Structure formats: C-alpha cells, structure tokens
Amino acid sequence: MTSATPKPPLPRRTPQRVAPEKIQEAVEARDALAAALTRAGIQLPAMDVRTPWPLTDDSDAGRATRYALIHLGVCAAPVALALAAVIVDGAGAGAGR
C-alpha cells in the first residue's frame, strides 16, 4: 500500500470589504429586476446579491471591493425562453423610439 499524497490546502475565503452603499445598490437593482420580471410573468427563483471572490494573488490586498454582484441563479428552459422573448420584445419596442 502506498502512502497517500497530501492534498493541496483549500483556498481561504478572505472577508470582503464591500461598501454598504454598493450592497444597497445591488439589492435595489435585484428587487427592480425581480419586479420587472414578475410583471412579465417570469420568476427566477434563486436571485441573490453576492460579493465577488477575492483575487488569488495579494495584489489587491487591503483595497475594498468596489461592487456587489446580482446572481440570477439557474432556471428551466421554458423560463429562459420566456425571458428571451421578453428581452426581444422589449428591444423591438425600444427601436421605434
């Protein structure tokens, strides 16, 4: 029996310093998007606000993250098709302005 090769260490999650106003901006954007999708009859079940992962090197250590991300999650194919149709319809309506 051979000795097990040691596994590399798991990456550490570094606490993110995201400005509160950037998180609030992302929450408001997520809520506005969810409301617009609801009006169009579409629901994305896993929408969430997240902060980005830190860089793997230390070049940005000490610098606050400048944004938060709106994670849209996954959806079923019919939901994706409905979302695509709403986007195309909206883009077409905007072309006549």
C-alpha positions in Angstrom: 0.0 0.0 0.0 1.4 3.4 -0.9 1.2 6.5 1.2 -1.5 9.0 0.2 -0.3 12.1 -1.5 -1.1 15.1 0.7 -3.9 17.2 -0.8 -3.1 20.9 -1.5 -4.7 23.3 1.0 -8.1 24.6 0.2 -8.3 28.2 -0.7 -9.2 30.6 2.1 -12.1 32.9 1.9 -11.0 36.4 2.7 -13.6 38.6 4.2 -14.7 41.2 1.6 -14.9 44.9 2.4 -17.8 46.0 0.2 -19.0 49.5 0.7 -22.6 49.3 2.2 -23.9 51.7 -0.5 -22.7 49.2 -3.2 -24.5 46.3 -1.5 -27.7 48.5 -1.2 -27.3 49.4 -4.9 -27.2 45.7 -5.8 -30.2 44.9 -3.6 -32.2 47.7 -5.2 -31.2 46.5 -8.7 -32.1 42.9 -7.8 -35.5 44.0 -6.5 -36.2 46.2 -9.5 -35.3 43.3 -11.9 -37.4 40.9 -9.9 -40.4 43.3 -10.1 -40.0 43.8 -13.8 -39.7 40.0 -14.4 -42.8 39.5 -12.3 -44.8 42.0 -14.4 -43.6 40.0 -17.5 -44.8 36.7 -15.8 -41.3 35.4 -15.2 -39.8 34.3 -11.9 -36.1 33.5 -11.4 -36.2 31.5 -8.1 -32.6 32.0 -6.9 -31.8 35.7 -7.4 -29.4 36.9 -4.7 -26.8 39.6 -4.0 -23.2 38.4 -3.6 -19.8 39.9 -3.2 -17.1 38.9 -5.6 -14.4 36.4 -4.7 -11.1 37.9 -3.8 -8.2 37.7 -6.3 -6.0 34.7 -5.8 -2.9 36.9 -5.5 -2.3 39.6 -3.0 -2.0 42.4 -5.4 -5.3 44.0 -4.2 -5.0 43.1 -0.6 -6.2 46.0 1.5 -8.4 47.5 -1.2 -12.1 47.4 -0.7 -14.2 45.6 -3.3 -16.0 48.3 -5.4 -19.2 46.4 -6.3 -21.6 43.6 -5.4 -23.0 41.1 -7.9 -26.6 40.2 -8.7 -26.6 36.4 -9.0 -29.5 35.3 -11.2 -29.2 31.6 -10.4 -30.4 28.8 -12.7 -33.8 28.4 -14.5 -35.6 25.9 -16.5 -35.5 26.0 -20.3 -39.1 27.4 -20.6 -38.2 30.2 -18.2 -35.1 31.0 -20.3 -37.2 31.1 -23.5 -39.8 33.3 -21.9 -37.1 35.7 -20.7 -35.5 35.7 -24.1 -38.9 36.6 -25.7 -39.5 39.4 -23.2 -36.0 40.8 -24.0 -36.5 40.6 -27.7 -40.0 42.2 -27.5 -38.6 45.0 -25.3 -35.7 45.6 -27.6 -38.1 45.8 -30.5 -40.2 48.3 -28.7 -37.2 50.5 -28.0 -36.2 50.6 -31.6 -39.1 52.7 -32.6 -38.3 55.5 -30.1 
